[in-house]
Coordinates of C-alpha atoms and ligand atoms in Angstrom, one line a residue:
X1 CA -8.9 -0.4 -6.3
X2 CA -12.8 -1.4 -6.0
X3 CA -14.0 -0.4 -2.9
X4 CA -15.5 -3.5 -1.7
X5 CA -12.1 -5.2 -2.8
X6 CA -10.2 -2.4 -0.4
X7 CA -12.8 -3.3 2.5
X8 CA -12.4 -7.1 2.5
X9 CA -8.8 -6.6 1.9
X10 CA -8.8 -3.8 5.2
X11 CA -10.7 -6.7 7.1
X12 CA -8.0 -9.4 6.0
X13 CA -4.8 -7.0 7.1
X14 CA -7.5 -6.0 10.2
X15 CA -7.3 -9.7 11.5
X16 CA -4.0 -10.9 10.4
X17 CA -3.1 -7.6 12.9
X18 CA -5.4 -9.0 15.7
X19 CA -4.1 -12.3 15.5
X20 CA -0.4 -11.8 15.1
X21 CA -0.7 -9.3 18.8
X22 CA -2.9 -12.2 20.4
X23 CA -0.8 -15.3 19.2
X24 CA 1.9 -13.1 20.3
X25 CA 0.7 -12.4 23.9
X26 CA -0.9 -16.2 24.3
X27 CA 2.7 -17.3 23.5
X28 CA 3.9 -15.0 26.3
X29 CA 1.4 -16.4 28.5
X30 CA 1.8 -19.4 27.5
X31 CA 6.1 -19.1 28.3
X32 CA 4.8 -17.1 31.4
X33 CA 2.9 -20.3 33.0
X34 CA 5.5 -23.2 31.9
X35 CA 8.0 -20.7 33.9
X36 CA 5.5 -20.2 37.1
X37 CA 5.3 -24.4 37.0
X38 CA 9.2 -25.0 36.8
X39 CA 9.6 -22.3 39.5
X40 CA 7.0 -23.7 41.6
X41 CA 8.5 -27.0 41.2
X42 CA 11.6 -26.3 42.4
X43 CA 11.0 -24.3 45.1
X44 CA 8.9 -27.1 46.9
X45 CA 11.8 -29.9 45.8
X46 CA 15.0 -27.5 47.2
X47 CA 12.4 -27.4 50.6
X48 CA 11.8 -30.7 50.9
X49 CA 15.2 -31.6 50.3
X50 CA 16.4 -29.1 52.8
X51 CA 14.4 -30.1 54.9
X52 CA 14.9 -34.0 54.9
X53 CA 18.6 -33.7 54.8
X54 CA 18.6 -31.0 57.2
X55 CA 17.0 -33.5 59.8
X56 CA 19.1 -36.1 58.6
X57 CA 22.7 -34.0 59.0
X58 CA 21.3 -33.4 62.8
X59 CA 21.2 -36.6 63.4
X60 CA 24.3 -37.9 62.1
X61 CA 26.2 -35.1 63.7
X62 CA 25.2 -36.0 67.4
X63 CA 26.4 -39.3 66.6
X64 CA 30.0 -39.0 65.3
X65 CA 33.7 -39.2 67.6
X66 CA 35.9 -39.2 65.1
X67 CA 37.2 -37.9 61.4
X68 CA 35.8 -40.1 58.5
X69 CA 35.4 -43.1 61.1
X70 CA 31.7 -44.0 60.8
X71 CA 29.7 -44.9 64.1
X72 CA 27.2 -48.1 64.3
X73 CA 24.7 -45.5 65.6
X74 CA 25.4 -43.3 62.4
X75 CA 24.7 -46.5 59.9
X76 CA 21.4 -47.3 62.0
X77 CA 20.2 -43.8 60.6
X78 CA 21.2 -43.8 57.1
X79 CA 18.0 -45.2 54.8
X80 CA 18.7 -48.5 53.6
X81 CA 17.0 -50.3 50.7
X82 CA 14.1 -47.7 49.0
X83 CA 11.4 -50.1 49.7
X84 CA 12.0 -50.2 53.8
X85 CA 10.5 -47.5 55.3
X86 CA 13.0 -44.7 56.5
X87 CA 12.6 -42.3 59.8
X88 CA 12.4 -39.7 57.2
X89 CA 9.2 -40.7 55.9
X90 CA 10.4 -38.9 52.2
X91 CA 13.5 -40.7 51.8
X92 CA 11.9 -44.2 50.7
X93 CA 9.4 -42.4 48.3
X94 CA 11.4 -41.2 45.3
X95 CA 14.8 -41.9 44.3
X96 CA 17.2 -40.2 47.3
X97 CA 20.7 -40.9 48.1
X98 CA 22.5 -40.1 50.6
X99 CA 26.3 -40.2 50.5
X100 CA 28.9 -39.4 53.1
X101 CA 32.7 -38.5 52.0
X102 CA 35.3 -37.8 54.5
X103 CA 37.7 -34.6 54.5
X104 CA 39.8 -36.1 51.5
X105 CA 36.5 -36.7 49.6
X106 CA 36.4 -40.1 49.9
X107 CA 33.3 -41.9 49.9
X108 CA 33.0 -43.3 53.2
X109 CA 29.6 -44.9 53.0
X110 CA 26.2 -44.6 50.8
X111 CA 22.7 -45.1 50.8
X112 CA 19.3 -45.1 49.8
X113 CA 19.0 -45.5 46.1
X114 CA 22.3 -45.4 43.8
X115 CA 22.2 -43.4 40.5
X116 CA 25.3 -44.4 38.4
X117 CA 28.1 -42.7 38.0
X118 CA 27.2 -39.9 39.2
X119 CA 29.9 -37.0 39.7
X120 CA 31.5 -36.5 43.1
X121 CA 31.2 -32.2 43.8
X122 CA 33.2 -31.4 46.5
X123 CA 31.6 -27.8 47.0
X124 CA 29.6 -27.6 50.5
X125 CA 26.8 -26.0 51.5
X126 CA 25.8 -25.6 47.8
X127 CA 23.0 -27.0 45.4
X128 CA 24.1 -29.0 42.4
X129 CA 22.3 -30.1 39.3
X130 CA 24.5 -33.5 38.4
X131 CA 23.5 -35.8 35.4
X132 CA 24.5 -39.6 35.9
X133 CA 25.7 -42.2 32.9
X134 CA 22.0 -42.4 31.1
X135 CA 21.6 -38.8 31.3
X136 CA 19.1 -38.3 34.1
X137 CA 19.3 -35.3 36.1
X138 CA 19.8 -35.1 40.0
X139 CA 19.5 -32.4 42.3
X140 CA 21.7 -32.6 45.5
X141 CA 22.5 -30.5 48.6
X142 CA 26.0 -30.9 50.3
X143 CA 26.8 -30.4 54.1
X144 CA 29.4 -30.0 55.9
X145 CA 29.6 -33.0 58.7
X146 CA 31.3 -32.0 62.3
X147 CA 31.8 -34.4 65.0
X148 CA 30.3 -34.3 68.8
X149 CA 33.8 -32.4 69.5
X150 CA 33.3 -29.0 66.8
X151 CA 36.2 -31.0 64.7
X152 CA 35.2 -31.0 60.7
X153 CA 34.5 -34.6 59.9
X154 CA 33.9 -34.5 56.2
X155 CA 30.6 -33.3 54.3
X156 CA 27.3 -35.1 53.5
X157 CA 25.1 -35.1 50.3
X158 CA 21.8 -36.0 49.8
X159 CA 20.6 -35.6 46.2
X160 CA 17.3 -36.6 44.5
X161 CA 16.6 -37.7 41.1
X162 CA 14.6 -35.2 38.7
X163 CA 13.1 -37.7 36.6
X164 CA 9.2 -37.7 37.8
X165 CA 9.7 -33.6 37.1
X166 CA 11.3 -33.9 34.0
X167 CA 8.9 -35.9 32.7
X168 CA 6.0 -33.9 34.2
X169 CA 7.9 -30.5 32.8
X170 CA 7.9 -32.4 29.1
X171 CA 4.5 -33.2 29.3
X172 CA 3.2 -29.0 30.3
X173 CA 5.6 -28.0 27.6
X174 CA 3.7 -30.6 24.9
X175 CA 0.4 -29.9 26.4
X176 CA 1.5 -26.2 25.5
X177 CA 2.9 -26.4 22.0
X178 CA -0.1 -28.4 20.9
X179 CA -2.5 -26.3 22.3
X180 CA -0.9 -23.1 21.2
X181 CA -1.8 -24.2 17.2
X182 CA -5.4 -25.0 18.4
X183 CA -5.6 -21.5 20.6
X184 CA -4.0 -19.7 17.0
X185 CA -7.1 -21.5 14.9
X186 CA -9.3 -19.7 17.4
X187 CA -7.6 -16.8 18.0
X188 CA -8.0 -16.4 14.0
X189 CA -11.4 -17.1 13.9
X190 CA -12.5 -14.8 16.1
X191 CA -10.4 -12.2 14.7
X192 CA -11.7 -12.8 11.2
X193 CA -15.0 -12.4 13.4
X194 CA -13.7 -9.2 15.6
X195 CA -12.5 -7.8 12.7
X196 CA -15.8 -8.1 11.1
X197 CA -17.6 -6.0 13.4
X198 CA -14.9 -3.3 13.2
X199 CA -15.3 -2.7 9.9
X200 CA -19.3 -2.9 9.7
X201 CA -20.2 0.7 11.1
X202 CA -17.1 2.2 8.7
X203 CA -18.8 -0.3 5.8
X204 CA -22.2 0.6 6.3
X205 CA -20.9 5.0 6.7
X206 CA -19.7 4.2 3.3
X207 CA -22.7 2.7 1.9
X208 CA -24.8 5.4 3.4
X209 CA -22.3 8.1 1.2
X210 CA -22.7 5.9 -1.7
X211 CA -26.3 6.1 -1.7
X212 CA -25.8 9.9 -0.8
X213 CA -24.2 10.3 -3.6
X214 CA -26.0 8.0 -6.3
X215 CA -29.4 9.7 -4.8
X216 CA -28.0 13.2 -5.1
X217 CA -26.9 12.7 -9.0
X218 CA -29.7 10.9 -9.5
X219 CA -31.9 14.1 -8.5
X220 CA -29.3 16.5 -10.3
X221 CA -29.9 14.7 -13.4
X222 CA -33.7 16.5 -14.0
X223 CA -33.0 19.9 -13.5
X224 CA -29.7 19.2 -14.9
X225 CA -31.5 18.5 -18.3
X226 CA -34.5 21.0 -18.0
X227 CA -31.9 23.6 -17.7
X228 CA -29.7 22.0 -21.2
X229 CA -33.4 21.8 -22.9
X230 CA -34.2 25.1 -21.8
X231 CA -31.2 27.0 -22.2
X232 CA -31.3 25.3 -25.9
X233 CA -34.9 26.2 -27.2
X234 CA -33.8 29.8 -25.8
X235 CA -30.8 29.6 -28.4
X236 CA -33.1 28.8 -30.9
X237 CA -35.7 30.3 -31.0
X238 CA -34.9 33.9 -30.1
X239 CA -32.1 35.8 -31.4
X240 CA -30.1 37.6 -29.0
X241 CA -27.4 40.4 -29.1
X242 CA -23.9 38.7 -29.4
X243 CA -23.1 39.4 -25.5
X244 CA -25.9 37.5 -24.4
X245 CA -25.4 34.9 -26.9
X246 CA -21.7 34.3 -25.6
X247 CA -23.1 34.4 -21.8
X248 CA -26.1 32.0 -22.9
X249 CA -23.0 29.6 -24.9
X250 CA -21.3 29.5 -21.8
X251 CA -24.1 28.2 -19.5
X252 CA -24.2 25.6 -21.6
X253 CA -21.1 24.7 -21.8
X254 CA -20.8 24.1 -18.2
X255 CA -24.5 22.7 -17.6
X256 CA -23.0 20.5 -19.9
X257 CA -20.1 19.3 -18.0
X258 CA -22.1 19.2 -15.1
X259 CA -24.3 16.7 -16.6
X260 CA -21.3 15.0 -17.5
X261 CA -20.0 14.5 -14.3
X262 CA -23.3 13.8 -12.2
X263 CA -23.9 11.1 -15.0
X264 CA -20.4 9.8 -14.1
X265 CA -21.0 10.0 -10.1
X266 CA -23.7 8.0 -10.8
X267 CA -22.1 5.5 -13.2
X268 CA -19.4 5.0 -10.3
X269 CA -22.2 4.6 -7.2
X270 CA -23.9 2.5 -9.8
X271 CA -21.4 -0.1 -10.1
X272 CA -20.0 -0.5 -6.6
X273 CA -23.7 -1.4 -6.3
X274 CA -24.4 -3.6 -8.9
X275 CA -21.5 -4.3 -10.5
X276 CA -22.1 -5.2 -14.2
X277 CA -25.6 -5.6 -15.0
X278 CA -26.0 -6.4 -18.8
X279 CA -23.0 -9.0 -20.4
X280 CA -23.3 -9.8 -24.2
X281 CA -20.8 -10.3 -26.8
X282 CA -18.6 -7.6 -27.6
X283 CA -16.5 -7.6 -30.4
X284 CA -13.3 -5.5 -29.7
X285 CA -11.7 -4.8 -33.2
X286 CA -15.8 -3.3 -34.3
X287 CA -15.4 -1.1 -30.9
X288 CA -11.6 -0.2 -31.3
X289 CA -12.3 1.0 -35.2
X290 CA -15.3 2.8 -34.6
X291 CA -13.7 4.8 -31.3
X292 CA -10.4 5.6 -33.9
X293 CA -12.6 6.9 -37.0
X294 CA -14.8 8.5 -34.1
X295 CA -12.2 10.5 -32.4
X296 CA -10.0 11.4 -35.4
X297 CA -11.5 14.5 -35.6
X298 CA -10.4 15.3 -32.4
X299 CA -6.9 14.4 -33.2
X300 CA -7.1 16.6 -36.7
X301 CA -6.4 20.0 -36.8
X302 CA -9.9 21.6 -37.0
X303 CA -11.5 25.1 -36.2
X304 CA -13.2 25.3 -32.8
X305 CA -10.8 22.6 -31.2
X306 CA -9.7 24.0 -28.2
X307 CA -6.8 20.8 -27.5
X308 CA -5.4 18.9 -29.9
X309 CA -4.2 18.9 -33.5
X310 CA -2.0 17.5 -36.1
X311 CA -1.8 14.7 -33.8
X312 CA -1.5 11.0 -35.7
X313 CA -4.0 8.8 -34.8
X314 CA -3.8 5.2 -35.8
X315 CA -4.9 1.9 -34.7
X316 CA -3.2 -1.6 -35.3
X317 CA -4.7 -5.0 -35.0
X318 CA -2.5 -7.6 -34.5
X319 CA -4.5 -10.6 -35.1
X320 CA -6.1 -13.4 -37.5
X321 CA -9.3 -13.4 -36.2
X322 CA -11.4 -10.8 -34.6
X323 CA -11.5 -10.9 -30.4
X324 CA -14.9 -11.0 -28.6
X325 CA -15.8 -10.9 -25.2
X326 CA -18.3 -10.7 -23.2
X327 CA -19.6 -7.7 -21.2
X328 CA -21.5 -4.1 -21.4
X329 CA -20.4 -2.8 -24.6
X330 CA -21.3 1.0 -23.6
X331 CA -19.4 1.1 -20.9
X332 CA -16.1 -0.6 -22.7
X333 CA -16.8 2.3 -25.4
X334 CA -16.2 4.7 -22.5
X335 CA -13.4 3.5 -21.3
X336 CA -10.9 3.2 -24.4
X337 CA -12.9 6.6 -25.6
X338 CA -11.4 8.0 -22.0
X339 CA -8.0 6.4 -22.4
X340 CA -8.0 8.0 -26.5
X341 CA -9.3 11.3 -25.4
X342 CA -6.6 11.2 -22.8
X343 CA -3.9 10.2 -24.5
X344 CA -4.7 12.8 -27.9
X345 CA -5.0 15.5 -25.1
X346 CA -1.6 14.9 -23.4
X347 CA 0.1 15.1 -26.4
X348 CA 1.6 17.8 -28.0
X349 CA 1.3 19.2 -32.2
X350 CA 3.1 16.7 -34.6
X351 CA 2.5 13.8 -31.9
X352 CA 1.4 10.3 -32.3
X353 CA -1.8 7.9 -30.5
X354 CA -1.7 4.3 -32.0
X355 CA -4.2 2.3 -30.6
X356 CA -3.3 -1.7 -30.9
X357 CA -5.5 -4.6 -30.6
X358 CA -4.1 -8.1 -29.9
X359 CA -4.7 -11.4 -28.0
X360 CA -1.8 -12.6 -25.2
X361 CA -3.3 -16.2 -24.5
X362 CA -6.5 -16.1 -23.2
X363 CA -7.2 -11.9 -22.9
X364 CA -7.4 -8.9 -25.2
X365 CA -4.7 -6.2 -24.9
X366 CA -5.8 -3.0 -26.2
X367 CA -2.7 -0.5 -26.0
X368 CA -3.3 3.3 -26.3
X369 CA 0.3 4.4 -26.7
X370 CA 1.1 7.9 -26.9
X371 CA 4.0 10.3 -27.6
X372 CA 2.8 13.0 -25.2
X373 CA 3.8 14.4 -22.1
X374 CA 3.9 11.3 -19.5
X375 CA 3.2 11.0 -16.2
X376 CA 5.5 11.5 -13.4
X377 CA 6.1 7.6 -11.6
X378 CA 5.2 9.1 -8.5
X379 CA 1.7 9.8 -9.8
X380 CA 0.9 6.9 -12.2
X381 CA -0.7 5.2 -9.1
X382 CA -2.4 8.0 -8.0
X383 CA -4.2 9.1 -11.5
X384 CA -6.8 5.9 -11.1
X385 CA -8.1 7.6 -7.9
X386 CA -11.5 9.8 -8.1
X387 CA -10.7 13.5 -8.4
X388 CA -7.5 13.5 -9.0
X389 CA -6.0 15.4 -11.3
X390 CA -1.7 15.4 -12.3
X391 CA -2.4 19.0 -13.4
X392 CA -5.3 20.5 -12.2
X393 CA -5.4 24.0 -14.4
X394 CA -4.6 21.8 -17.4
X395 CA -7.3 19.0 -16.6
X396 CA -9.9 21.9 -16.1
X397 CA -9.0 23.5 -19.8
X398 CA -9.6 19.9 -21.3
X399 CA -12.9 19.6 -19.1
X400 CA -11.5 16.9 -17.5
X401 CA -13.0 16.0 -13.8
X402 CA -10.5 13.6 -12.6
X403 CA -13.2 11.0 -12.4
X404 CA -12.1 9.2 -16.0
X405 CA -9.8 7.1 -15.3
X406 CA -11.5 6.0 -11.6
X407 CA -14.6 5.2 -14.0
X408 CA -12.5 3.3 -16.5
X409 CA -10.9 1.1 -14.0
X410 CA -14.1 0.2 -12.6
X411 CA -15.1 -0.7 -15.3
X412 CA -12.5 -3.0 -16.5
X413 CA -12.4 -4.6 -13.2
X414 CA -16.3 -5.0 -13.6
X415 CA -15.1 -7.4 -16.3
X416 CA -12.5 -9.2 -14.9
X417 CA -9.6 -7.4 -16.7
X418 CA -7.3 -5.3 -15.5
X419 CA -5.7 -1.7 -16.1
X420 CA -2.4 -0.2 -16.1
X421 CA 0.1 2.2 -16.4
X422 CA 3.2 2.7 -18.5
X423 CA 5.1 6.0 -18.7
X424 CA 8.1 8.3 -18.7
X425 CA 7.8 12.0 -18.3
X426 CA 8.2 14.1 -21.6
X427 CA 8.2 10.7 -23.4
X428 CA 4.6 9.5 -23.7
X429 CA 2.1 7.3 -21.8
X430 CA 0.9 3.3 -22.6
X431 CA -2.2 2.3 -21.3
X432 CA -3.1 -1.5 -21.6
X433 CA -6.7 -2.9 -20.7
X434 CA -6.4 -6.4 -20.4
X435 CA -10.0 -8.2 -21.1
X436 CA -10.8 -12.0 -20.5
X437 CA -11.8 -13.3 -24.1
X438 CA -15.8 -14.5 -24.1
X439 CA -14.5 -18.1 -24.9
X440 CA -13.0 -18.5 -21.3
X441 CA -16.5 -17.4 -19.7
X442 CA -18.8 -19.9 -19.1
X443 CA -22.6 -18.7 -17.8
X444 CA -23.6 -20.5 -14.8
X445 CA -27.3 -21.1 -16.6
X446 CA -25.5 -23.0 -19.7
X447 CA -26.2 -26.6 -18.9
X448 CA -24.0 -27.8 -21.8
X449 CA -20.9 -26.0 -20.7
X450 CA -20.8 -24.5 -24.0
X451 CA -18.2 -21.6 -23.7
X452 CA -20.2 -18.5 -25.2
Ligands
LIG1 P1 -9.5 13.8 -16.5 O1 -11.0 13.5 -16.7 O2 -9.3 15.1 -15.7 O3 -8.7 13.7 -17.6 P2 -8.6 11.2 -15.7 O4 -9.0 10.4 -14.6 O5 -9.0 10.8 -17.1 O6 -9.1 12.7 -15.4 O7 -7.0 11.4 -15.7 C1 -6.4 11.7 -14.5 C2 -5.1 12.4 -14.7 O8 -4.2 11.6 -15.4 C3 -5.3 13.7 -15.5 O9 -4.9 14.8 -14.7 C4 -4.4 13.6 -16.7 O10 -3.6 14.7 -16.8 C5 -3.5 12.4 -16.5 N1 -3.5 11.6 -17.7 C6 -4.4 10.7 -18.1 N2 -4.0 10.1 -19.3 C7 -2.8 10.6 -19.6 C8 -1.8 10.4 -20.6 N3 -2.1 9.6 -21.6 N4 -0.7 11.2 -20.6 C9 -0.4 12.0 -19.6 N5 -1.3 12.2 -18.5 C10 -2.4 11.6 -18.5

């Protein structure tokens, strides 16, 4: 994957992380206070109802004689109508009733205001939550009633409607669950932000290593050459015993692949830089034909080929026309040369490369298809990462760095194609570049929209 692809996607996952754990702890808060405000709530209601009927219960008490016989006194302290002002100086606010049942838990007289049909509970000394006809909820406290003479007299409940707190309990939760989307936009934003300034110091290391590295190859590349030119004037121009010509041979040989590979480190820190610098037509069936007629002697048996013979090397093109498209035409050389040399050095005598050319709507598909050695699934990911090598000692006999296929998928990402793997092991390996044809890209500069 491109590098700057892998950091914006690292940010992406970075704040979808950051705002998943903080939407989930606002929503805990959030839960956390509507629970503190419904506690709170009740705690001052079951006082103040405690309280009130508590004062009330005295009162009554020290005025009755007899067993479910109400006393003129007792009436004179029960609340009447809820807008006359009662003893009790709650009572006449909200919506309290009072109602007295005798010790067969009949109603023997009520007051203050009337919800409808609300359930008798006989249970005393114990809170209830009732709900009447329309569905409104009620909270009441029974007490036992005893007259002047210890003798039980019945029991006495004074409940209070719940509607002003339900209401006000509706309204928090809404408050909440609209505010919770707003709180998740922000939360998001300033994750996309946090998130940001996490990955800036790890962003800018990496940039620093990049231009360590483009810098580096970049200063290799002189002496790197001197030493080629040097080493072959030497060759040359004197003659040497065959010893020293074999040990001379070598140093070239590997000041060879050394340029190779400092020419490719730089390639790589070039294009993560600037990532495709000169675009003009390229016509793929010219580039495909010339890499085939190019390479066959690779693929032929031939003295002083250290990898590959007798291996068939063909190319198809299945098409009318020929397909253009539009990018660096050196650099799409390099990579279907990389995926050929590839494919005709994983595969054994007698084998076959076919290299195809055709259009799938609006993209080339060049396939290198070979009947070589595969790749192990496990690793077909892995081979498109820098270095890396399926079989090192085998790699190192072809030359091969482990940098080709990184470079070649760079490349074709570069151009707004893509790269992949086909493969089964001992059976062969298909490559398939996937280009965008020139026709679909339009240049910003071309006023008339002409596709080029
Ligand atoms: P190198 O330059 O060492 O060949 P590459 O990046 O081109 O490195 O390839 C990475 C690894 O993928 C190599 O170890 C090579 O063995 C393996 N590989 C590439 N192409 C093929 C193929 N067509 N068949 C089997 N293995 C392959």
């Amino acid at each position: 994957m491109n590098q700057n692809r892998l950091f914006h996607l690292t940010r992406w996952r970075l704040a979808a992380w950051y705002a998943v754990v903080m939407g989930f702890i606002l929503g805990l808060c959030g839960l956390g206070v509507y629970q503190a405000i419904v506690h709170a709530h009740w705690q001052t209601l079951d006082r103040e109802l405690e309280s009130v009927a508590g004062t009330l219960h005295d009162s009554i008490e020290n005025t009755l004689k007899q067993p479910g016989r109400l006393e003129p006194t007792t009436q004179q302290l029960l609340p009447e109508e809820r807008e006359k002002r009662h003893i009790l100086g709650a009572i006449h606010q909200g919506d309290y009733y009072v109602r007295l049942l005798d010790n067969s838990n009949q109603i023997v007289t009520l007051a203050g205001f009337q919800p409808q049909e609300l359930r008798l509970i006989s249970k005393k000394g114990t809170w209830q939550t009732l709900k009447d006809a329309q569905g409104s909820r009620y909270h009441q406290i029974s007490l036992s009633l005893h007259t002047q003479n210890n003798i039980s007299w019945g029991s006495m409940q004074m409940g209070r409607s719940l509607q002003d707190i339900d209401n006000y309990l509706a309204n928090v939760k809404l408050i909440l669950l609209l505010g919770l989307p707003i709180a998740m936009i922000l939360v998001g934003a300033s994750s996309w932000w946090l998130s940001g300034l996490a990955m800036q110091p790890i962003y800018q290391s990496y940039q620093q290593i990049q231009q360590f590295t483009a810098d580096a190859a970049h200063e290799l590349r002189t002496p790197l050459a001197a030493t080629q030119a040097t080493i072959e004037s030497a060759l040359r121009l004197y003659s040497f015993t065959s010893e020293t010509q074999d040990i001379f041979s070598a140093i070239e040989r590997q000041n060879r692949r050394l340029t190779q590979l400092v020419t490719d480190l730089l390639l790589l820190a070039r294009m993560e830089k600037q990532p495709l610098s000169v675009q003009n037509r390229c016509c793929l069936n010219d580039l495909v034909s010339d890499l085939v007629e190019e390479l066959a002697s690779l693929a032929m048996p031939a003295a002083g080929c250290a990898y590959a013979s007798h291996i068939q090397l063909t190319s198809k093109f299945k098409l009318d026309k020929p397909l253009t498209v539009l990018g660096n035409e050196s650099q799409l050389y390099q990579v279907v040369s990389n995926l050929i040399i590839n494919a005709i050095q994983s595969t054994p005598k007698g084998g076959r490369v076919t290299v195809t050319l055709e259009r799938n709507h609006n993209y080339a598909v060049i396939n290198i298809q070979d009947t070589g050695i595969g790749i192990d699934a496990s690793e077909q990911k892995r081979i498109f990462e820098r270095f890396y090598r399926v079989n090192s000692d085998r790699s190192r006999n072809t030359g091969g760095s482990g940098l080709g296929l990184a470079i070649a998928s760079v490349i074709v990402q570069a151009h707004k194609g893509s790269l992949q793997v086909q493969s089964q092991l001992g059976k062969g390996s298909t490559f398939t570049v996937r280009l965008p044809l020139a026709t679909n890209i339009f240049h910003k500069d071309d006023n008339k929209g002409e596709a080029r």
